[in-house]
Short mmCIF file of C-alpha atoms and ligand atoms in Angstrom, two decimals:
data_model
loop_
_atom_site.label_atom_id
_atom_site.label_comp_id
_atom_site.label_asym_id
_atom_site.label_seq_id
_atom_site.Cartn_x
_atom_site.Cartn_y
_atom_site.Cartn_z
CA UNK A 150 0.00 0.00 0.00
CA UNK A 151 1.59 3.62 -0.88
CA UNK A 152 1.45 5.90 1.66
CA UNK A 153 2.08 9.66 0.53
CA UNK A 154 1.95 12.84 2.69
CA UNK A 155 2.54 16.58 2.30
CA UNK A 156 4.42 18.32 5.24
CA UNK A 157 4.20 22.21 5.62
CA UNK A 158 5.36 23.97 8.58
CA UNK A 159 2.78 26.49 9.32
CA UNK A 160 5.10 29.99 9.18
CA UNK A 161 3.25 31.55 6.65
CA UNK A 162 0.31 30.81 4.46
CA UNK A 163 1.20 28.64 1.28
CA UNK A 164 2.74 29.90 -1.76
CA UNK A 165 3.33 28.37 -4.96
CA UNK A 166 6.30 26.48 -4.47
CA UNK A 167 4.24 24.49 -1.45
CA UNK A 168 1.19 24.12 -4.02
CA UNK A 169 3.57 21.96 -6.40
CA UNK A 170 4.86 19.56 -3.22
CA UNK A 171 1.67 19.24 -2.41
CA UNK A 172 -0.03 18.74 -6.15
CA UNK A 173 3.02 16.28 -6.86
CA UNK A 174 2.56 14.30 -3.93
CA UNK A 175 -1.52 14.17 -3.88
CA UNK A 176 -1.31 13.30 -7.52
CA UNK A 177 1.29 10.31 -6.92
CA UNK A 178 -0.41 8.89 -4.11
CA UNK A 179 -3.85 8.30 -5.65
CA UNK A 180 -2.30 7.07 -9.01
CA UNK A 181 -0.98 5.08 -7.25
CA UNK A 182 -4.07 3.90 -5.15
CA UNK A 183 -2.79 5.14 -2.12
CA UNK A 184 -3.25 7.51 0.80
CA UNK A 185 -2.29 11.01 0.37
CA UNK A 186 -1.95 12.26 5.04
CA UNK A 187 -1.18 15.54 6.08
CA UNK A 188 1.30 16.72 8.84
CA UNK A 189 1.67 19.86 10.66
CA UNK A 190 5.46 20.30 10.98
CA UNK A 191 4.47 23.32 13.55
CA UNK A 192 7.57 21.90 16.27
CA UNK A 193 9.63 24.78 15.94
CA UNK A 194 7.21 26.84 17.70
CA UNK A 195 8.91 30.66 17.53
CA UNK A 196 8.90 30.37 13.96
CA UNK A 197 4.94 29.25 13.37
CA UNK A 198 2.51 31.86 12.47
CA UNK A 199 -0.37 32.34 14.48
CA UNK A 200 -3.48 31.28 12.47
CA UNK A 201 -1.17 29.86 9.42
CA UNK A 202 -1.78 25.90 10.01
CA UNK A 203 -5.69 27.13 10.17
CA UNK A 204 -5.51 29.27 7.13
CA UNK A 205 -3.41 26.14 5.19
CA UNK A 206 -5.73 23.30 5.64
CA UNK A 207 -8.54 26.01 4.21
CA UNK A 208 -6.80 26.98 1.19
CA UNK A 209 -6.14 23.01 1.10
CA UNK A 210 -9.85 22.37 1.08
CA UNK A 211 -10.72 25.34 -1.18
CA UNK A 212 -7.88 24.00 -4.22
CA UNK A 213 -10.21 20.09 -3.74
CA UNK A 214 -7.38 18.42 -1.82
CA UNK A 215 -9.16 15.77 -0.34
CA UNK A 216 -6.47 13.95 2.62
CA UNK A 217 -7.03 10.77 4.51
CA UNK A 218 -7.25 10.78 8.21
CA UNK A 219 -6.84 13.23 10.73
CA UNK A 220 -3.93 16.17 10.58
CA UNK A 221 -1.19 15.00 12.49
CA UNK A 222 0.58 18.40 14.56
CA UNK A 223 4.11 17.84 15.61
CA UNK A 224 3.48 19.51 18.58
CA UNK A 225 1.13 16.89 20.09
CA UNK A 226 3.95 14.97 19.57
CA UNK A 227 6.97 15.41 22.16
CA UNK A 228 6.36 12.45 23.87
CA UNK A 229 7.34 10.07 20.96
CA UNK A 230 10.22 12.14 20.01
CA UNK A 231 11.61 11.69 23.44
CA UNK A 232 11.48 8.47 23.91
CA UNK A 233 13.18 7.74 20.24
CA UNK A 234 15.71 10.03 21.69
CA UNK A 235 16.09 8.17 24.81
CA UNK A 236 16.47 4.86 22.48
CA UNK A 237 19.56 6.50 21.17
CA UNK A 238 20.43 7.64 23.86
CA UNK A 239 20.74 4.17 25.29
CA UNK A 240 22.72 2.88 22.32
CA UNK A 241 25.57 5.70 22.62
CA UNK A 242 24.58 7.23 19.27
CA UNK A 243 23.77 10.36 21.18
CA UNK A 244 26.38 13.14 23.05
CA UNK A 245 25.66 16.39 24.71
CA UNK A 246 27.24 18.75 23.44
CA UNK A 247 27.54 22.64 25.27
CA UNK A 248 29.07 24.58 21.98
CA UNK A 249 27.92 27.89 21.53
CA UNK A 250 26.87 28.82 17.61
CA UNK A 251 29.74 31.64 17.84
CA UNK A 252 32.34 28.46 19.13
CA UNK A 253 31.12 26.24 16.15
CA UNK A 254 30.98 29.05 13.53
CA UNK A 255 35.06 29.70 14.23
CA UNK A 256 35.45 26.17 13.17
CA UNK A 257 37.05 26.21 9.60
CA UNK A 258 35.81 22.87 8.49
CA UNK A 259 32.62 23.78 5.75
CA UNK A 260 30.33 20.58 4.55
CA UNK A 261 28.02 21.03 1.81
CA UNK A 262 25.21 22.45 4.27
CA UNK A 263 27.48 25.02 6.65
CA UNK A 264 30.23 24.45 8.88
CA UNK A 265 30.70 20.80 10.16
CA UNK A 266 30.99 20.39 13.88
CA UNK A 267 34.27 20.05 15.13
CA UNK A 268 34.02 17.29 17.44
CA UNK A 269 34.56 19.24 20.33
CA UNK A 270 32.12 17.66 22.67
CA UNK A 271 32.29 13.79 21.34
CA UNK A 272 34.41 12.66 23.66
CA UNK A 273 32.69 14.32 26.77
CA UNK A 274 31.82 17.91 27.79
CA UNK A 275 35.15 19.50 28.57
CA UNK A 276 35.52 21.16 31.93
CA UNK A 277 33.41 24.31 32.30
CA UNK A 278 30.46 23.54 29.48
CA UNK A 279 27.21 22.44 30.29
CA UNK A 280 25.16 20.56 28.04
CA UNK A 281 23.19 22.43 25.47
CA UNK A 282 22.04 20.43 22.66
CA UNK A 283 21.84 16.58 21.80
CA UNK A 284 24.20 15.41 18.68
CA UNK A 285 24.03 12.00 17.35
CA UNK A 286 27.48 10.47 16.48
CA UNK A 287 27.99 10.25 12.29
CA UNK A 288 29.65 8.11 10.67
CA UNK A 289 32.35 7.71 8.25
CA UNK A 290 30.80 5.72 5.40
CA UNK A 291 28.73 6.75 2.48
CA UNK A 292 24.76 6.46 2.66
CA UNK A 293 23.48 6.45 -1.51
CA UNK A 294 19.53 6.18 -2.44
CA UNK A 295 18.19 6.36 -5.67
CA UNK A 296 16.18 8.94 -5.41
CA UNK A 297 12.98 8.81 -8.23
CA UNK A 298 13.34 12.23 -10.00
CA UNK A 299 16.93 13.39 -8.84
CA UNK A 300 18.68 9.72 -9.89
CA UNK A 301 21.72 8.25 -7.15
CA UNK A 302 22.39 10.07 -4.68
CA UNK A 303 25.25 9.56 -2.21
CA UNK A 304 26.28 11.26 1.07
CA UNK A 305 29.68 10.67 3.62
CA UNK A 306 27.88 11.93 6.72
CA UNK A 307 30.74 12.44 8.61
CA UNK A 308 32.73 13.92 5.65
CA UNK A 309 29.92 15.95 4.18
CA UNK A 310 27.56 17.07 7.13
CA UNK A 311 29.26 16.36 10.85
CA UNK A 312 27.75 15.44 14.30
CA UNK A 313 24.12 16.77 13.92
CA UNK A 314 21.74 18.45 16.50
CA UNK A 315 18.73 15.92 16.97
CA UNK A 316 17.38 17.85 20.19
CA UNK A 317 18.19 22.18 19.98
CA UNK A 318 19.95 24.38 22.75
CA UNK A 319 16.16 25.73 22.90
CA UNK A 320 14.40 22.49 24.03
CA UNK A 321 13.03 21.88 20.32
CA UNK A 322 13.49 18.81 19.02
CA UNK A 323 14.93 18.77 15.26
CA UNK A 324 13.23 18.69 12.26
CA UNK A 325 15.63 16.23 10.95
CA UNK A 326 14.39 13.57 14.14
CA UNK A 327 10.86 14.62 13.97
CA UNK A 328 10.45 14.23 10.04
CA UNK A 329 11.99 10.75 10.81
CA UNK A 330 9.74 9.18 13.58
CA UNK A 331 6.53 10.81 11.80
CA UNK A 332 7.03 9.02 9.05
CA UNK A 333 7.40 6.20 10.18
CA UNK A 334 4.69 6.40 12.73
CA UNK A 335 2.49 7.44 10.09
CA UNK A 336 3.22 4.69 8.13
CA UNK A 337 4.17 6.83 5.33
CA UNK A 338 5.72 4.85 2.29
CA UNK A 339 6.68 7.53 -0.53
CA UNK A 340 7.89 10.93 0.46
CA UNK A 341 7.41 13.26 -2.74
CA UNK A 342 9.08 17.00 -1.80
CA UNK A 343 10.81 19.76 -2.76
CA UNK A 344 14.70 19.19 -3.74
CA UNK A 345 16.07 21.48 -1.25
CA UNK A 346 15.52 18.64 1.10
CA UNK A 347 17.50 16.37 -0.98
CA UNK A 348 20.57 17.03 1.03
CA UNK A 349 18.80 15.94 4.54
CA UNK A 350 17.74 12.69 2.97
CA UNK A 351 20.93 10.78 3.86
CA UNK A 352 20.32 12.03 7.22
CA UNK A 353 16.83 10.92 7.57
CA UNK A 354 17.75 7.32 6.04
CA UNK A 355 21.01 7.41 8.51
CA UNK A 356 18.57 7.68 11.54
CA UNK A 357 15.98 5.54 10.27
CA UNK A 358 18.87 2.76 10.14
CA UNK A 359 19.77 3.85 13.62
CA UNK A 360 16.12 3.76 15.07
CA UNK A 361 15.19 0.48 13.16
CA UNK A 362 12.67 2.11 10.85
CA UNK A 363 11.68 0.74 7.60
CA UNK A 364 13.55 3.38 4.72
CA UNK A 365 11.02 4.54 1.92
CA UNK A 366 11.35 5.80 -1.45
CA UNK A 367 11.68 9.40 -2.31
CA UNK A 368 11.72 11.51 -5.21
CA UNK A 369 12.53 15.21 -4.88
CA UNK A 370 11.04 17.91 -7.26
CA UNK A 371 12.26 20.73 -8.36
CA UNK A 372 12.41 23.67 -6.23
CA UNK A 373 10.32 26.78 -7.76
CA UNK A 374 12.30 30.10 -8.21
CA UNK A 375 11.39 33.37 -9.03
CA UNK A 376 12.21 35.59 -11.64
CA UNK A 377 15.47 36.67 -9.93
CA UNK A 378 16.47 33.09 -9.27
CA UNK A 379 15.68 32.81 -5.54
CA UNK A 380 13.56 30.00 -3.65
CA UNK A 381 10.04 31.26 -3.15
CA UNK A 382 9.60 31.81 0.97
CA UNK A 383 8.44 34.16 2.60
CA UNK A 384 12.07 35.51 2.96
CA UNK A 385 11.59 36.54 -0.68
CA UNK A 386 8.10 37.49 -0.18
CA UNK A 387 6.38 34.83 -2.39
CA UNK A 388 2.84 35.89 -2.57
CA UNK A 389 -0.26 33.23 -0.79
CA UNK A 390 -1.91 31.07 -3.38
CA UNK A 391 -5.27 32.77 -4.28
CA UNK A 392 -8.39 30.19 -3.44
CA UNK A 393 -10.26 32.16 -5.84
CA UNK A 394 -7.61 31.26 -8.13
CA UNK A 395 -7.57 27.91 -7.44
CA UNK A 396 -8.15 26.38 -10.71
CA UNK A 397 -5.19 28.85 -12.27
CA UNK A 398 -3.17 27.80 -9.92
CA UNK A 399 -3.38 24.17 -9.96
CA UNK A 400 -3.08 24.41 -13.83
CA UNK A 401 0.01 26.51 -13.71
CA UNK A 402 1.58 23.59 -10.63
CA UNK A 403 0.92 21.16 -12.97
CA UNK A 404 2.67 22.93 -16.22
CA UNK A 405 5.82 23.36 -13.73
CA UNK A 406 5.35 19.83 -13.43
CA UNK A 407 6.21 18.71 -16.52
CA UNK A 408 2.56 18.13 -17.17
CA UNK A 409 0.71 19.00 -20.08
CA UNK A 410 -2.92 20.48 -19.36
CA UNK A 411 -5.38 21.82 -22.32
CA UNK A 412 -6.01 25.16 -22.27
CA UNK A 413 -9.44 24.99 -22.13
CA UNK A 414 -9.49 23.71 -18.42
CA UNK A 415 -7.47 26.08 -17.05
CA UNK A 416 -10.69 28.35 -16.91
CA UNK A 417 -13.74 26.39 -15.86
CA UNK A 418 -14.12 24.75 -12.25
CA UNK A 419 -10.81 22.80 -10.56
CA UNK A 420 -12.71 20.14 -10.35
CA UNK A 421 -12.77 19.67 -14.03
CA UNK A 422 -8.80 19.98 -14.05
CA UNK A 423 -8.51 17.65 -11.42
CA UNK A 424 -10.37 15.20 -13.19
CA UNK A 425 -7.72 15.10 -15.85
CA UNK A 426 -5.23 15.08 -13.58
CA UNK A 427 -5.93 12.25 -11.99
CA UNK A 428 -6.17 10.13 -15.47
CA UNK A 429 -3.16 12.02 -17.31
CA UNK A 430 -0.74 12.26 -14.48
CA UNK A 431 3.02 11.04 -15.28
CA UNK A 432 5.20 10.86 -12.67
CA UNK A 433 8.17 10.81 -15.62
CA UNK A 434 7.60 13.93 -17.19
CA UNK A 435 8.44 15.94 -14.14
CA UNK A 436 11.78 17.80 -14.73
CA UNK A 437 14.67 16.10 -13.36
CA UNK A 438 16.60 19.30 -12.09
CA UNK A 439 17.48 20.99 -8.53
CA UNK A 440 15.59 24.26 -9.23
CA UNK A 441 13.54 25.91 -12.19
CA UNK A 442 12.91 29.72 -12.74
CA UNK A 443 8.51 30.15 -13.13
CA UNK A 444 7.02 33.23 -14.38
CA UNK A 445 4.27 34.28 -11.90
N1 LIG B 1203 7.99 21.01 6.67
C1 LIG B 1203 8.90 21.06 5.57
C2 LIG B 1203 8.65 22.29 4.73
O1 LIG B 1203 7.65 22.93 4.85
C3 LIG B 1203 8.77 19.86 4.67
C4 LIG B 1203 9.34 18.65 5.29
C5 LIG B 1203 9.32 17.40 4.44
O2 LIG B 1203 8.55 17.33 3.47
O3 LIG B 1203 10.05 16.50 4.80
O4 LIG B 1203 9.46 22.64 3.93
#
């Protein structure tokens, strides 16, 4: 049984680039028969936006997203992520470590995702520090998928990322551990997302072989920039999706997908495109690159 899901963290309301994940991962799981679930990644608490997860599942409903189950919140959650921390805890994967960012960042050691930890704090806290932030040991070996869109992918985790935090300085537990156990809680088969999460995926699969989880297939889609080149956030003020728009919208996600839909049904009701979605979908024709420019 494929089991698909779409993941926003609720900072903001969604923009385009979320409506592709979310159109490329709905569309996948019920081609394939499967279940399409929804998670609130709303853990990293100072960063949500009041009303956003609210305002999301709306403009969900309004675009004819139809999810199975109930929406799963992260933050219901700390209970689980503890004790899969404790788990690793009791296997030695884990070390406290009491680095400050300023002590890390004067490291001179850069991996492909910032500066990898020194190693400071693997061997015990020194004399004087007092624990900050959980880091689970990495290893020197390389961790390759095949991922469905993006082709082999292949990561040296202590080479290419370093030590990382599973449980934050702040209390917060890390997206990297949370993204992890939900999955797999939620049973979740096929994870279809954007590609700037393609470099956490050796991570994810790294703890999953740590915490005895099943790994699951991904495919990573291209990440939608704006006319200047940048990611569309909210740092780079990428505008809401427009519910009253809904059917221009989907018709545009599915262009950037690689998809072809006739003209005519880009004006009548979404339900209409949806209906050819569902039959015409191709997983193939989706571009296999990192990041492609979209005229809004
Ligand atoms: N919550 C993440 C985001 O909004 C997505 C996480 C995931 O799909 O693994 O970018």
């Amino acid at each position: 049984m494929y089991r698909g899901r779409f993941a926003p963290s609720p900072t903001g309301p969604l923009h385009f680039g979320s409506l592709v994940a979310a159109v490329a991962s709905y569309l996948e799981a019920k081609q394939q028969q499967g279940e399409w679930l929804l998670r609130m990644e709303d853990l990293d608490t100072p960063r949500n936006m009041p009303g956003a997860a609210d305002a999301i599942l709306r403009s969900l409903e309004a675009f004819g997203f139809e999810w199975d189950g109930p929406v799963v919140y992260q933050s219901d959650r700390n209970d689980l992520y503890s004790e899969m921390l404790s788990n690793l805890q009791e296997s030695g994967r884990l070390y406290p470590c009491g680095c400050t960012r300023k002590e890390i960042a004067d490291s001179a050691i850069h991996g492909i995702e910032g500066v990898i930890y020194p190693g400071t704090c693997r061997n015990g806290l020194p004399p004087g520090k007092a624990a900050r932030a959980w880091r689970v040991r990495t290893e020197d070996r390389t961790i390759g998928f095949d991922d469905a869109i993006q082709g082999h992918i292949s990561q040296n985790l202590a080479r290419d990322i370093g030590d990382f935090v599973l449980k934050r300085a702040d209390g917060f537990y890390a997206y990297q551990l949370a993204v992890v156990v939900d999955d797999a809680h939620q049973g979740i088969t096929h994870v279809v997302r954007g590609a700037d999460l393609l470099d956490s995926t050796p991570r994810q699969i790294y703890l999953q072989q740590l915490l005895g989880l099943p790994q699951i297939g991904y495919a990573h889609i291209p990440v939608v920039l704006n006319e200047q080149g940048d990611k569309l956030s909210k740092q780079t003020q990428a505008q809401p999706i427009n519910p009253r728009k809904a059917t221009t919208e989907i018709f545009r996600a599915l262009q950037f997908l690689g998809q072809n839909p006739p003209a005519e049904l880009e004006m009548g009701a979404h339900e209409n495109l949806w209906q050819w979605a569902h039959a015409e979908w191709s997983f193939n024709r989706i571009p296999n690159q990192l990041a492609v420019r979209y005229q809004s």
